[in-house]
Amino acid sequence: MQDEIKAALLLWIPLAIAFLGIAMQFRRQHSLQNLGKGCLILGGSIYLASFLTVPESPSAASSALIVAILPALLLIFVGLYIATFSGDIPVRRFNPKLRPVGLLLFISGFALLETMNWSDEPWLPSLLWEGETNKYWLIFRPTFLLGMSSVLLCGSYVIKHMGENRNDASRNMFILGIFSFGFLFLGLYTDNAYTTTSQFSTSVWLATSDLFGILAGLGLSIIVFTLAIWQYERKRPGLDNLIPPSNEQLELAAEVIRSNIGGEENE
Amino acid sequence: MSEGPKQRVMLIAGLILILPSLVLTIVGTSSDADLSRGFARFANAFLTTYTLASIFLIINMFRYSKSRNEPKSPWIGISYAAILGILASVLLTSQGGFLLEDNSGTRAQILTNVVHFIVTALAVFVAVAITIFVAFVNITSRNENND
């Protein structure tokens, strides 16, 4: 009982606070958004520390995994951020010379994530939990690689057909998609530092089931609420059948437009 | 792009999206993977996502009800979601305790599902974010090369 209370206080309640913080980001008031950011940082930090504070809880293994992969994820996203915002865009934030550095950081992050899986060198973040492979790593890696290959291959096709002169971008995304799919295949036929081929085959199968379950659950909930909204929207008169706005309504609309128009006078 | 080819592109894109999963499923069935837990995982992922997404959409229905002056709309949405959720749960659990996976009780399974969902959602989020960034990096590099 004591352990359950400890887990609730140091893992589940902070997690709920972090979710509340995310939900607050959708509110319009800035004060609530700021409060939400505070909740997210506080709740998220306590949750991430739970593998130290409540190691007896099986769910704490998830925080151990997130902390272990954090350096690789940081390298990936910092690298991509630098590479994107040093390109030829109006909101350029970095010198174009930093672009190769960004790409190098991205490749290093991806390489670190894969090296962690294929080698158990002591200087690498550990993927072990209570002497065994962290079970959440067996969920994260196949889902990540499968999700990345699916989205990249799909994105490669869409980008080629939805824009002009996008062949290079499409080709690079296709290569990266095939690359991540190749890592999945490699795992199916080669043992690595933490998993056997049999374990990995099972975890890939479970990741596929997981992704289809998520898509089905998300799709069904969207359909349900679309039906509820459609029930009200279909009763509304069409735009042609609406009565003209009154002077008072026109003044209100003009006031709203005035308060939202900005920019220079001479534009 | 006109509406017809656009729809065809989106349809093919949807098929490409599930293609890697289908290939792995075919490969997986011929390997020595333990496939027996697949349906339980699908059902748990389905119920967890359905519940969390419905909670998020219910909150949004309250905002919709205010903006459209339809005070009953959230309750209608909740009723629909609850009825369908109960039906789906009964359908999925009617064959015994197979949804428990490695856990001994329902509460432990629910908590496991939440943490499992966080890890899976993180993996999907990272994959999608990388794709978006990679697309932007390539598009902006093309502009630079053209100059």
mmCIF file of C-alpha atoms in Angstrom:
data_model
loop_
_atom_site.group_PDB
_atom_site.id
_atom_site.type_symbol
_atom_site.label_atom_id
_atom_site.label_comp_id
_atom_site.label_asym_id
_atom_site.label_seq_id
_atom_site.Cartn_x
_atom_site.Cartn_y
_atom_site.Cartn_z
ATOM 1 C CA MET A 1 0.000 0.000 0.000
ATOM 2 C CA GLN A 2 2.862 2.306 0.969
ATOM 3 C CA ASP A 3 4.463 1.731 -2.450
ATOM 4 C CA GLU A 4 1.191 2.465 -4.251
ATOM 5 C CA ILE A 5 0.792 5.823 -2.470
ATOM 6 C CA LYS A 6 4.415 6.683 -3.258
ATOM 7 C CA ALA A 7 3.892 5.781 -6.925
ATOM 8 C CA ALA A 8 0.702 7.859 -7.029
ATOM 9 C CA LEU A 9 2.428 10.904 -5.502
ATOM 10 C CA LEU A 10 5.675 10.721 -7.468
ATOM 11 C CA LEU A 11 4.531 9.278 -10.797
ATOM 12 C CA TRP A 12 0.807 9.276 -11.553
ATOM 13 C CA ILE A 13 -0.237 12.629 -10.071
ATOM 14 C CA PRO A 14 2.740 14.471 -11.699
ATOM 15 C CA LEU A 15 1.830 12.763 -14.985
ATOM 16 C CA ALA A 16 -1.771 13.979 -14.629
ATOM 17 C CA ILE A 17 -0.476 17.504 -13.851
ATOM 18 C CA ALA A 18 1.695 17.381 -16.995
ATOM 19 C CA PHE A 19 -1.345 16.354 -19.094
ATOM 20 C CA LEU A 20 -3.332 19.184 -17.500
ATOM 21 C CA GLY A 21 -0.524 21.542 -18.510
ATOM 22 C CA ILE A 22 -0.766 20.343 -22.129
ATOM 23 C CA ALA A 23 -4.566 20.812 -22.072
ATOM 24 C CA MET A 24 -4.122 24.374 -20.767
ATOM 25 C CA GLN A 25 -2.098 25.255 -23.867
ATOM 26 C CA PHE A 26 -5.354 25.080 -25.840
ATOM 27 C CA ARG A 27 -6.968 27.856 -23.738
ATOM 28 C CA ARG A 28 -7.002 31.395 -25.099
ATOM 29 C CA GLN A 29 -6.008 33.218 -21.893
ATOM 30 C CA HIS A 30 -2.238 33.830 -21.675
ATOM 31 C CA SER A 31 -2.282 33.489 -17.886
ATOM 32 C CA LEU A 32 -3.737 29.963 -18.181
ATOM 33 C CA GLN A 33 -1.242 29.084 -20.918
ATOM 34 C CA ASN A 34 1.636 30.206 -18.693
ATOM 35 C CA LEU A 35 0.208 28.274 -15.760
ATOM 36 C CA GLY A 36 -0.035 25.264 -18.103
ATOM 37 C CA LYS A 37 3.637 25.603 -19.044
ATOM 38 C CA GLY A 38 4.524 25.645 -15.346
ATOM 39 C CA CYS A 39 2.393 22.534 -14.736
ATOM 40 C CA LEU A 40 4.006 20.775 -17.713
ATOM 41 C CA ILE A 41 7.543 21.536 -16.536
ATOM 42 C CA LEU A 42 6.831 20.650 -12.892
ATOM 43 C CA GLY A 43 4.770 17.503 -13.588
ATOM 44 C CA GLY A 44 7.053 16.385 -16.413
ATOM 45 C CA SER A 45 10.213 16.801 -14.306
ATOM 46 C CA ILE A 46 8.805 14.839 -11.348
ATOM 47 C CA TYR A 47 7.598 12.114 -13.744
ATOM 48 C CA LEU A 48 10.989 11.926 -15.475
ATOM 49 C CA ALA A 49 12.682 11.564 -12.078
ATOM 50 C CA SER A 50 10.338 8.731 -11.064
ATOM 51 C CA PHE A 51 12.843 6.035 -12.100
ATOM 52 C CA LEU A 52 14.998 7.373 -9.231
ATOM 53 C CA THR A 53 12.257 8.214 -6.734
ATOM 54 C CA VAL A 54 9.938 5.193 -7.192
ATOM 55 C CA PRO A 55 12.076 2.495 -8.874
ATOM 56 C CA GLU A 56 9.790 -0.192 -7.391
ATOM 57 C CA SER A 57 6.946 0.891 -9.715
ATOM 58 C CA PRO A 58 7.006 -1.033 -13.036
ATOM 59 C CA SER A 59 5.817 2.109 -14.871
ATOM 60 C CA ALA A 60 8.956 3.986 -13.756
ATOM 61 C CA ALA A 61 10.793 2.051 -16.494
ATOM 62 C CA SER A 62 9.124 4.390 -19.010
ATOM 63 C CA SER A 63 10.729 7.457 -17.426
ATOM 64 C CA ALA A 64 14.116 5.662 -17.372
ATOM 65 C CA LEU A 65 13.754 5.053 -21.107
ATOM 66 C CA ILE A 66 12.764 8.643 -21.900
ATOM 67 C CA VAL A 67 15.733 9.972 -19.915
ATOM 68 C CA ALA A 68 18.070 7.483 -21.678
ATOM 69 C CA ILE A 69 16.974 8.524 -25.179
ATOM 70 C CA LEU A 70 16.758 12.243 -24.367
ATOM 71 C CA PRO A 71 20.359 13.083 -25.486
ATOM 72 C CA ALA A 72 19.792 11.417 -28.879
ATOM 73 C CA LEU A 73 16.429 13.148 -29.358
ATOM 74 C CA LEU A 74 17.950 16.502 -28.415
ATOM 75 C CA LEU A 75 20.740 16.043 -30.974
ATOM 76 C CA ILE A 76 18.198 15.092 -33.661
ATOM 77 C CA PHE A 77 15.862 18.025 -33.056
ATOM 78 C CA VAL A 78 18.516 20.675 -32.417
ATOM 79 C CA GLY A 79 20.240 19.538 -35.622
ATOM 80 C CA LEU A 80 17.073 19.642 -37.708
ATOM 81 C CA TYR A 81 16.086 23.005 -36.196
ATOM 82 C CA ILE A 82 19.448 24.544 -37.124
ATOM 83 C CA ALA A 83 19.375 22.971 -40.621
ATOM 84 C CA THR A 84 15.834 24.239 -41.268
ATOM 85 C CA PHE A 85 16.293 27.779 -39.995
ATOM 86 C CA SER A 86 19.645 28.312 -41.724
ATOM 87 C CA GLY A 87 18.021 27.650 -45.098
ATOM 88 C CA ASP A 88 16.688 30.114 -47.630
ATOM 89 C CA ILE A 89 13.527 31.151 -45.779
ATOM 90 C CA PRO A 90 12.206 34.580 -44.706
ATOM 91 C CA VAL A 91 12.489 33.643 -41.015
ATOM 92 C CA ARG A 92 16.144 32.600 -41.233
ATOM 93 C CA ARG A 93 17.650 32.491 -37.735
ATOM 94 C CA PHE A 94 21.095 30.998 -38.331
ATOM 95 C CA ASN A 95 24.029 31.621 -40.646
ATOM 96 C CA PRO A 96 23.801 29.355 -43.751
ATOM 97 C CA LYS A 97 27.302 28.071 -42.855
ATOM 98 C CA LEU A 98 25.734 26.325 -39.830
ATOM 99 C CA ARG A 99 23.554 24.144 -42.056
ATOM 100 C CA PRO A 100 26.087 21.256 -42.333
ATOM 101 C CA VAL A 101 26.540 21.415 -38.544
ATOM 102 C CA GLY A 102 22.778 20.967 -38.135
ATOM 103 C CA LEU A 103 22.736 17.996 -40.479
ATOM 104 C CA LEU A 104 25.748 16.505 -38.678
ATOM 105 C CA LEU A 105 23.948 16.841 -35.316
ATOM 106 C CA PHE A 106 20.869 15.124 -36.787
ATOM 107 C CA ILE A 107 22.935 12.220 -38.136
ATOM 108 C CA SER A 108 24.838 11.981 -34.803
ATOM 109 C CA GLY A 109 21.552 11.822 -32.861
ATOM 110 C CA PHE A 110 20.168 9.098 -35.099
ATOM 111 C CA ALA A 111 23.464 7.212 -34.944
ATOM 112 C CA LEU A 112 23.493 7.477 -31.131
ATOM 113 C CA LEU A 113 19.954 6.089 -30.933
ATOM 114 C CA GLU A 114 20.907 3.121 -33.111
ATOM 115 C CA THR A 115 24.300 2.569 -31.411
ATOM 116 C CA MET A 116 22.487 2.353 -28.069
ATOM 117 C CA ASN A 117 20.519 -0.556 -29.524
ATOM 118 C CA TRP A 118 23.345 -2.404 -31.236
ATOM 119 C CA SER A 119 26.076 -1.969 -28.619
ATOM 120 C CA ASP A 120 26.095 -2.034 -24.796
ATOM 121 C CA GLU A 121 29.218 0.080 -24.284
ATOM 122 C CA PRO A 122 29.402 1.490 -20.723
ATOM 123 C CA TRP A 123 29.603 5.122 -21.962
ATOM 124 C CA LEU A 124 26.227 4.838 -23.700
ATOM 125 C CA PRO A 125 22.939 5.486 -21.850
ATOM 126 C CA SER A 126 21.714 2.152 -20.526
ATOM 127 C CA LEU A 127 18.604 0.469 -21.913
ATOM 128 C CA LEU A 128 18.502 -1.991 -19.028
ATOM 129 C CA TRP A 129 15.912 -1.926 -16.272
ATOM 130 C CA GLU A 130 16.167 -4.239 -13.273
ATOM 131 C CA GLY A 131 18.793 -6.318 -15.087
ATOM 132 C CA GLU A 132 16.710 -6.895 -18.221
ATOM 133 C CA THR A 133 16.065 -4.963 -21.432
ATOM 134 C CA ASN A 134 13.722 -2.074 -20.657
ATOM 135 C CA LYS A 135 10.351 -3.308 -21.945
ATOM 136 C CA TYR A 136 9.453 0.191 -23.139
ATOM 137 C CA TRP A 137 12.485 0.166 -25.464
ATOM 138 C CA LEU A 138 10.887 -2.856 -27.140
ATOM 139 C CA ILE A 139 7.824 -0.654 -27.675
ATOM 140 C CA PHE A 140 9.555 2.615 -28.598
ATOM 141 C CA ARG A 141 12.097 1.453 -31.200
ATOM 142 C CA PRO A 142 9.862 -0.616 -33.506
ATOM 143 C CA THR A 143 7.065 1.982 -33.279
ATOM 144 C CA PHE A 144 9.508 4.802 -34.005
ATOM 145 C CA LEU A 145 11.149 3.061 -36.976
ATOM 146 C CA LEU A 146 7.859 1.797 -38.355
ATOM 147 C CA GLY A 147 6.190 5.205 -37.902
ATOM 148 C CA MET A 148 9.161 6.994 -39.447
ATOM 149 C CA SER A 149 9.386 4.728 -42.488
ATOM 150 C CA SER A 150 5.600 4.918 -43.074
ATOM 151 C CA VAL A 151 5.362 8.689 -42.716
ATOM 152 C CA LEU A 152 8.547 9.389 -44.697
ATOM 153 C CA LEU A 153 7.541 7.143 -47.615
ATOM 154 C CA CYS A 154 4.033 8.628 -47.624
ATOM 155 C CA GLY A 155 5.445 12.179 -47.318
ATOM 156 C CA SER A 156 7.902 11.494 -50.131
ATOM 157 C CA TYR A 157 5.020 10.563 -52.449
ATOM 158 C CA VAL A 158 2.780 13.472 -51.375
ATOM 159 C CA ILE A 159 5.536 16.083 -51.655
ATOM 160 C CA LYS A 160 6.390 14.893 -55.178
ATOM 161 C CA HIS A 161 2.802 15.171 -56.388
ATOM 162 C CA MET A 162 1.641 18.244 -54.447
ATOM 163 C CA GLY A 163 4.375 20.689 -55.368
ATOM 164 C CA GLU A 164 6.657 21.693 -58.215
ATOM 165 C CA ASN A 165 10.381 20.897 -58.455
ATOM 166 C CA ARG A 166 10.252 18.756 -55.346
ATOM 167 C CA ASN A 167 12.042 15.732 -56.808
ATOM 168 C CA ASP A 168 15.188 16.174 -54.669
ATOM 169 C CA ALA A 169 13.216 16.587 -51.458
ATOM 170 C CA SER A 170 11.031 13.602 -52.345
ATOM 171 C CA ARG A 171 14.069 11.436 -53.184
ATOM 172 C CA ASN A 172 15.858 12.288 -49.909
ATOM 173 C CA MET A 173 12.744 11.512 -47.859
ATOM 174 C CA PHE A 174 12.320 8.237 -49.734
ATOM 175 C CA ILE A 175 15.950 7.244 -49.035
ATOM 176 C CA LEU A 176 15.586 8.054 -45.312
ATOM 177 C CA GLY A 177 12.299 6.102 -45.206
ATOM 178 C CA ILE A 178 13.924 3.054 -46.813
ATOM 179 C CA PHE A 179 16.889 3.467 -44.444
ATOM 180 C CA SER A 180 14.680 3.293 -41.325
ATOM 181 C CA PHE A 181 12.695 0.403 -42.816
ATOM 182 C CA GLY A 182 16.041 -1.335 -43.430
ATOM 183 C CA PHE A 183 16.871 -1.053 -39.710
ATOM 184 C CA LEU A 184 13.574 -2.786 -38.914
ATOM 185 C CA PHE A 185 14.389 -5.593 -41.331
ATOM 186 C CA LEU A 186 17.911 -5.905 -39.952
ATOM 187 C CA GLY A 187 16.468 -6.397 -36.465
ATOM 188 C CA LEU A 188 14.235 -9.202 -37.745
ATOM 189 C CA TYR A 189 17.213 -11.242 -38.911
ATOM 190 C CA THR A 190 20.119 -10.159 -36.641
ATOM 191 C CA ASP A 191 20.405 -10.301 -32.840
ATOM 192 C CA ASN A 192 21.499 -7.046 -31.203
ATOM 193 C CA ALA A 193 22.845 -6.060 -27.794
ATOM 194 C CA TYR A 194 19.417 -6.090 -26.118
ATOM 195 C CA THR A 195 17.046 -8.230 -28.186
ATOM 196 C CA THR A 196 17.018 -11.508 -30.058
ATOM 197 C CA THR A 197 15.436 -11.725 -33.521
ATOM 198 C CA SER A 198 12.468 -13.577 -32.025
ATOM 199 C CA GLN A 199 11.887 -10.869 -29.394
ATOM 200 C CA PHE A 200 12.216 -8.163 -32.010
ATOM 201 C CA SER A 201 9.826 -9.914 -34.428
ATOM 202 C CA THR A 202 7.251 -10.079 -31.629
ATOM 203 C CA SER A 203 7.757 -6.429 -30.697
ATOM 204 C CA VAL A 204 7.427 -5.335 -34.352
ATOM 205 C CA TRP A 205 4.192 -7.320 -34.597
ATOM 206 C CA LEU A 206 2.926 -5.679 -31.371
ATOM 207 C CA ALA A 207 3.973 -2.224 -32.638
ATOM 208 C CA THR A 208 1.969 -2.829 -35.827
ATOM 209 C CA SER A 209 -1.057 -3.878 -33.743
ATOM 210 C CA ASP A 210 -0.518 -0.813 -31.567
ATOM 211 C CA LEU A 211 -0.436 1.613 -34.508
ATOM 212 C CA PHE A 212 -3.549 0.102 -36.088
ATOM 213 C CA GLY A 213 -5.297 0.218 -32.686
ATOM 214 C CA ILE A 214 -4.377 3.883 -32.265
ATOM 215 C CA LEU A 215 -5.566 4.749 -35.794
ATOM 216 C CA ALA A 216 -8.839 2.851 -35.272
ATOM 217 C CA GLY A 217 -9.515 4.417 -31.842
ATOM 218 C CA LEU A 218 -8.693 7.918 -33.065
ATOM 219 C CA GLY A 219 -10.776 7.450 -36.214
ATOM 220 C CA LEU A 220 -13.813 6.150 -34.357
ATOM 221 C CA SER A 221 -13.801 8.957 -31.777
ATOM 222 C CA ILE A 222 -13.521 11.552 -34.570
ATOM 223 C CA ILE A 223 -16.434 9.912 -36.443
ATOM 224 C CA VAL A 224 -18.600 9.911 -33.281
ATOM 225 C CA PHE A 225 -18.076 13.607 -32.584
ATOM 226 C CA THR A 226 -18.388 14.527 -36.264
ATOM 227 C CA LEU A 227 -21.807 12.860 -36.217
ATOM 228 C CA ALA A 228 -22.792 14.805 -33.088
ATOM 229 C CA ILE A 229 -21.721 18.113 -34.669
ATOM 230 C CA TRP A 230 -23.284 17.249 -38.036
ATOM 231 C CA GLN A 231 -26.610 16.688 -36.271
ATOM 232 C CA TYR A 232 -26.600 20.371 -35.223
ATOM 233 C CA GLU A 233 -24.959 21.840 -38.292
ATOM 234 C CA ARG A 234 -27.423 20.281 -40.782
ATOM 235 C CA LYS A 235 -30.295 22.112 -39.035
ATOM 236 C CA ARG A 236 -28.709 25.500 -39.621
ATOM 237 C CA PRO A 237 -29.993 27.578 -42.534
ATOM 238 C CA GLY A 238 -27.727 27.902 -45.565
ATOM 239 C CA LEU A 239 -25.847 31.163 -46.130
ATOM 240 C CA ASP A 240 -28.369 32.217 -48.825
ATOM 241 C CA ASN A 241 -31.279 31.875 -46.398
ATOM 242 C CA LEU A 242 -29.795 33.998 -43.623
ATOM 243 C CA ILE A 243 -31.456 37.307 -42.778
ATOM 244 C CA PRO A 244 -29.201 40.331 -43.480
ATOM 245 C CA PRO A 245 -27.173 41.590 -40.480
ATOM 246 C CA SER A 246 -28.518 44.515 -38.461
ATOM 247 C CA ASN A 247 -26.597 47.800 -38.150
ATOM 248 C CA GLU A 248 -25.611 46.872 -34.629
ATOM 249 C CA GLN A 249 -24.135 43.532 -35.838
ATOM 250 C CA LEU A 250 -22.289 45.280 -38.684
ATOM 251 C CA GLU A 251 -20.765 47.757 -36.216
ATOM 252 C CA LEU A 252 -19.667 44.893 -33.965
ATOM 253 C CA ALA A 253 -18.064 43.095 -36.945
ATOM 254 C CA ALA A 254 -16.291 46.315 -38.008
ATOM 255 C CA GLU A 255 -14.964 46.748 -34.462
ATOM 256 C CA VAL A 256 -13.619 43.162 -34.404
ATOM 257 C CA ILE A 257 -11.960 43.652 -37.816
ATOM 258 C CA ARG A 258 -10.437 46.996 -36.717
ATOM 259 C CA SER A 259 -8.961 45.467 -33.578
ATOM 260 C CA ASN A 260 -7.362 42.631 -35.584
ATOM 261 C CA ILE A 261 -5.809 44.644 -38.402
ATOM 262 C CA GLY A 262 -2.174 45.565 -37.868
ATOM 263 C CA GLY A 263 0.885 46.412 -39.955
ATOM 264 C CA GLU A 264 2.312 49.611 -41.357
ATOM 265 C CA GLU A 265 0.067 52.498 -42.478
ATOM 266 C CA ASN A 266 1.566 52.642 -45.981
ATOM 267 C CA GLU A 267 0.975 48.935 -46.753
ATOM 268 C CA MET B 1 -4.086 20.292 -58.799
ATOM 269 C CA SER B 2 -7.738 19.506 -59.604
ATOM 270 C CA GLU B 3 -9.982 17.577 -57.202
ATOM 271 C CA GLY B 4 -9.899 14.198 -59.031
ATOM 272 C CA PRO B 5 -6.096 13.640 -59.213
ATOM 273 C CA LYS B 6 -5.771 15.112 -55.704
ATOM 274 C CA GLN B 7 -8.101 12.461 -54.303
ATOM 275 C CA ARG B 8 -6.182 9.755 -56.183
ATOM 276 C CA VAL B 9 -2.873 11.040 -54.724
ATOM 277 C CA MET B 10 -4.328 11.016 -51.208
ATOM 278 C CA LEU B 11 -5.665 7.476 -51.683
ATOM 279 C CA ILE B 12 -2.286 6.185 -52.879
ATOM 280 C CA ALA B 13 -0.572 8.106 -50.050
ATOM 281 C CA GLY B 14 -2.880 6.360 -47.556
ATOM 282 C CA LEU B 15 -1.938 2.984 -49.015
ATOM 283 C CA ILE B 16 1.785 3.854 -48.848
ATOM 284 C CA LEU B 17 1.292 4.863 -45.203
ATOM 285 C CA ILE B 18 0.179 1.349 -44.263
ATOM 286 C CA LEU B 19 2.452 -0.453 -46.729
ATOM 287 C CA PRO B 20 5.444 -0.950 -44.339
ATOM 288 C CA SER B 21 3.077 -2.342 -41.673
ATOM 289 C CA LEU B 22 1.523 -4.741 -44.191
ATOM 290 C CA VAL B 23 4.944 -5.929 -45.406
ATOM 291 C CA LEU B 24 6.075 -6.517 -41.812
ATOM 292 C CA THR B 25 2.825 -8.323 -41.009
ATOM 293 C CA ILE B 26 3.404 -10.716 -43.911
ATOM 294 C CA VAL B 27 7.050 -11.208 -42.897
ATOM 295 C CA GLY B 28 6.036 -11.519 -39.209
ATOM 296 C CA THR B 29 3.568 -14.335 -39.803
ATOM 297 C CA SER B 30 6.298 -16.412 -41.413
ATOM 298 C CA SER B 31 8.849 -15.738 -38.641
ATOM 299 C CA ASP B 32 9.029 -17.196 -35.118
ATOM 300 C CA ALA B 33 7.311 -14.173 -33.569
ATOM 301 C CA ASP B 34 4.721 -14.689 -30.836
ATOM 302 C CA LEU B 35 1.603 -13.495 -32.681
ATOM 303 C CA SER B 36 -0.937 -14.502 -30.039
ATOM 304 C CA ARG B 37 -0.714 -11.184 -28.157
ATOM 305 C CA GLY B 38 -1.373 -9.059 -31.239
ATOM 306 C CA PHE B 39 -5.123 -8.791 -30.882
ATOM 307 C CA ALA B 40 -4.972 -7.950 -27.156
ATOM 308 C CA ARG B 41 -2.508 -5.164 -27.959
ATOM 309 C CA PHE B 42 -4.714 -3.862 -30.770
ATOM 310 C CA ALA B 43 -7.773 -3.883 -28.489
ATOM 311 C CA ASN B 44 -5.961 -2.146 -25.630
ATOM 312 C CA ALA B 45 -4.478 0.501 -27.943
ATOM 313 C CA PHE B 46 -7.902 1.008 -29.519
ATOM 314 C CA LEU B 47 -9.722 1.461 -26.183
ATOM 315 C CA THR B 48 -7.020 3.705 -24.676
ATOM 316 C CA THR B 49 -6.852 5.982 -27.723
ATOM 317 C CA TYR B 50 -10.630 6.057 -28.071
ATOM 318 C CA THR B 51 -11.009 7.068 -24.399
ATOM 319 C CA LEU B 52 -8.277 9.748 -24.437
ATOM 320 C CA ALA B 53 -9.345 11.204 -27.802
ATOM 321 C CA SER B 54 -12.995 11.256 -26.683
ATOM 322 C CA ILE B 55 -12.099 13.150 -23.487
ATOM 323 C CA PHE B 56 -10.217 15.719 -25.590
ATOM 324 C CA LEU B 57 -13.124 16.053 -28.036
ATOM 325 C CA ILE B 58 -15.707 16.318 -25.221
ATOM 326 C CA ILE B 59 -13.808 19.330 -23.846
ATOM 327 C CA ASN B 60 -13.926 20.840 -27.337
ATOM 328 C CA MET B 61 -17.662 20.135 -27.575
ATOM 329 C CA PHE B 62 -18.210 22.441 -24.595
ATOM 330 C CA ARG B 63 -16.463 25.218 -26.539
ATOM 331 C CA TYR B 64 -18.558 24.366 -29.597
ATOM 332 C CA SER B 65 -21.739 24.555 -27.517
ATOM 333 C CA LYS B 66 -20.823 28.061 -26.349
ATOM 334 C CA SER B 67 -19.892 29.371 -29.790
ATOM 335 C CA ARG B 68 -22.984 27.886 -31.498
ATOM 336 C CA ASN B 69 -25.351 28.457 -28.572
ATOM 337 C CA GLU B 70 -26.224 24.760 -28.432
ATOM 338 C CA PRO B 71 -26.110 23.863 -24.707
ATOM 339 C CA LYS B 72 -27.144 20.232 -25.237
ATOM 340 C CA SER B 73 -24.471 19.386 -27.829
ATOM 341 C CA PRO B 74 -21.724 18.202 -25.388
ATOM 342 C CA TRP B 75 -24.176 15.845 -23.683
ATOM 343 C CA ILE B 76 -25.247 14.414 -27.023
ATOM 344 C CA GLY B 77 -21.560 13.907 -27.919
ATOM 345 C CA ILE B 78 -20.865 12.290 -24.527
ATOM 346 C CA SER B 79 -23.876 9.970 -24.948
ATOM 347 C CA TYR B 80 -22.789 8.852 -28.419
ATOM 348 C CA ALA B 81 -19.184 8.338 -27.290
ATOM 349 C CA ALA B 82 -20.245 6.436 -24.155
ATOM 350 C CA ILE B 83 -22.683 4.155 -26.001
ATOM 351 C CA LEU B 84 -20.145 3.303 -28.681
ATOM 352 C CA GLY B 85 -17.344 2.936 -26.104
ATOM 353 C CA ILE B 86 -19.419 0.511 -24.004
ATOM 354 C CA LEU B 87 -20.390 -1.465 -27.118
ATOM 355 C CA ALA B 88 -16.760 -1.688 -28.269
ATOM 356 C CA SER B 89 -15.554 -2.672 -24.766
ATOM 357 C CA VAL B 90 -18.215 -5.391 -24.440
ATOM 358 C CA LEU B 91 -17.404 -6.677 -27.911
ATOM 359 C CA LEU B 92 -13.659 -6.793 -27.209
ATOM 360 C CA THR B 93 -13.835 -8.243 -23.682
ATOM 361 C CA SER B 94 -16.690 -10.709 -24.219
ATOM 362 C CA GLN B 95 -14.263 -13.524 -24.967
ATOM 363 C CA GLY B 96 -12.722 -13.571 -21.464
ATOM 364 C CA GLY B 97 -9.814 -11.829 -19.782
ATOM 365 C CA PHE B 98 -7.550 -11.681 -22.824
ATOM 366 C CA LEU B 99 -7.190 -7.875 -22.619
ATOM 367 C CA LEU B 100 -5.173 -8.176 -19.404
ATOM 368 C CA GLU B 101 -1.917 -9.013 -21.260
ATOM 369 C CA ASP B 102 0.819 -9.519 -18.619
ATOM 370 C CA ASN B 103 -1.118 -7.845 -15.790
ATOM 371 C CA SER B 104 -3.033 -9.514 -12.980
ATOM 372 C CA GLY B 105 -5.880 -7.008 -12.677
ATOM 373 C CA THR B 106 -7.925 -4.443 -14.577
ATOM 374 C CA ARG B 107 -6.467 -1.447 -12.709
ATOM 375 C CA ALA B 108 -2.890 -2.527 -13.419
ATOM 376 C CA GLN B 109 -3.800 -3.032 -17.094
ATOM 377 C CA ILE B 110 -5.366 0.453 -17.344
ATOM 378 C CA LEU B 111 -2.250 2.055 -15.822
ATOM 379 C CA THR B 112 -0.009 -0.007 -18.122
ATOM 380 C CA ASN B 113 -2.100 1.116 -21.095
ATOM 381 C CA VAL B 114 -1.645 4.785 -20.181
ATOM 382 C CA VAL B 115 2.164 4.481 -19.903
ATOM 383 C CA HIS B 116 2.255 2.317 -23.023
ATOM 384 C CA PHE B 117 0.268 4.995 -24.851
ATOM 385 C CA ILE B 118 2.719 7.709 -23.716
ATOM 386 C CA VAL B 119 5.709 5.771 -25.084
ATOM 387 C CA THR B 120 3.934 4.901 -28.352
ATOM 388 C CA ALA B 121 2.658 8.466 -28.782
ATOM 389 C CA LEU B 122 6.193 9.777 -28.144
ATOM 390 C CA ALA B 123 7.580 7.431 -30.816
ATOM 391 C CA VAL B 124 4.930 8.497 -33.356
ATOM 392 C CA PHE B 125 5.356 12.179 -32.461
ATOM 393 C CA VAL B 126 9.147 11.989 -32.910
ATOM 394 C CA ALA B 127 8.726 10.166 -36.256
ATOM 395 C CA VAL B 128 6.214 12.723 -37.581
ATOM 396 C CA ALA B 129 8.269 15.695 -36.326
ATOM 397 C CA ILE B 130 11.411 14.319 -38.006
ATOM 398 C CA THR B 131 9.497 13.878 -41.280
ATOM 399 C CA ILE B 132 8.194 17.457 -41.191
ATOM 400 C CA PHE B 133 11.646 18.867 -40.409
ATOM 401 C CA VAL B 134 13.337 16.702 -43.068
ATOM 402 C CA ALA B 135 10.804 17.923 -45.654
ATOM 403 C CA PHE B 136 11.467 21.572 -44.727
ATOM 404 C CA VAL B 137 15.241 21.079 -44.682
ATOM 405 C CA ASN B 138 15.124 19.644 -48.210
ATOM 406 C CA ILE B 139 12.742 22.265 -49.578
ATOM 407 C CA THR B 140 14.755 25.187 -48.170
ATOM 408 C CA SER B 141 18.002 23.635 -49.421
ATOM 409 C CA ARG B 142 16.474 23.425 -52.938
ATOM 410 C CA ASN B 143 15.698 27.150 -52.842
ATOM 411 C CA GLU B 144 19.270 27.882 -51.796
ATOM 412 C CA ASN B 145 20.741 25.719 -54.577
ATOM 413 C CA ASN B 146 18.593 27.480 -57.162
ATOM 414 C CA ASP B 147 19.961 30.926 -56.197
#
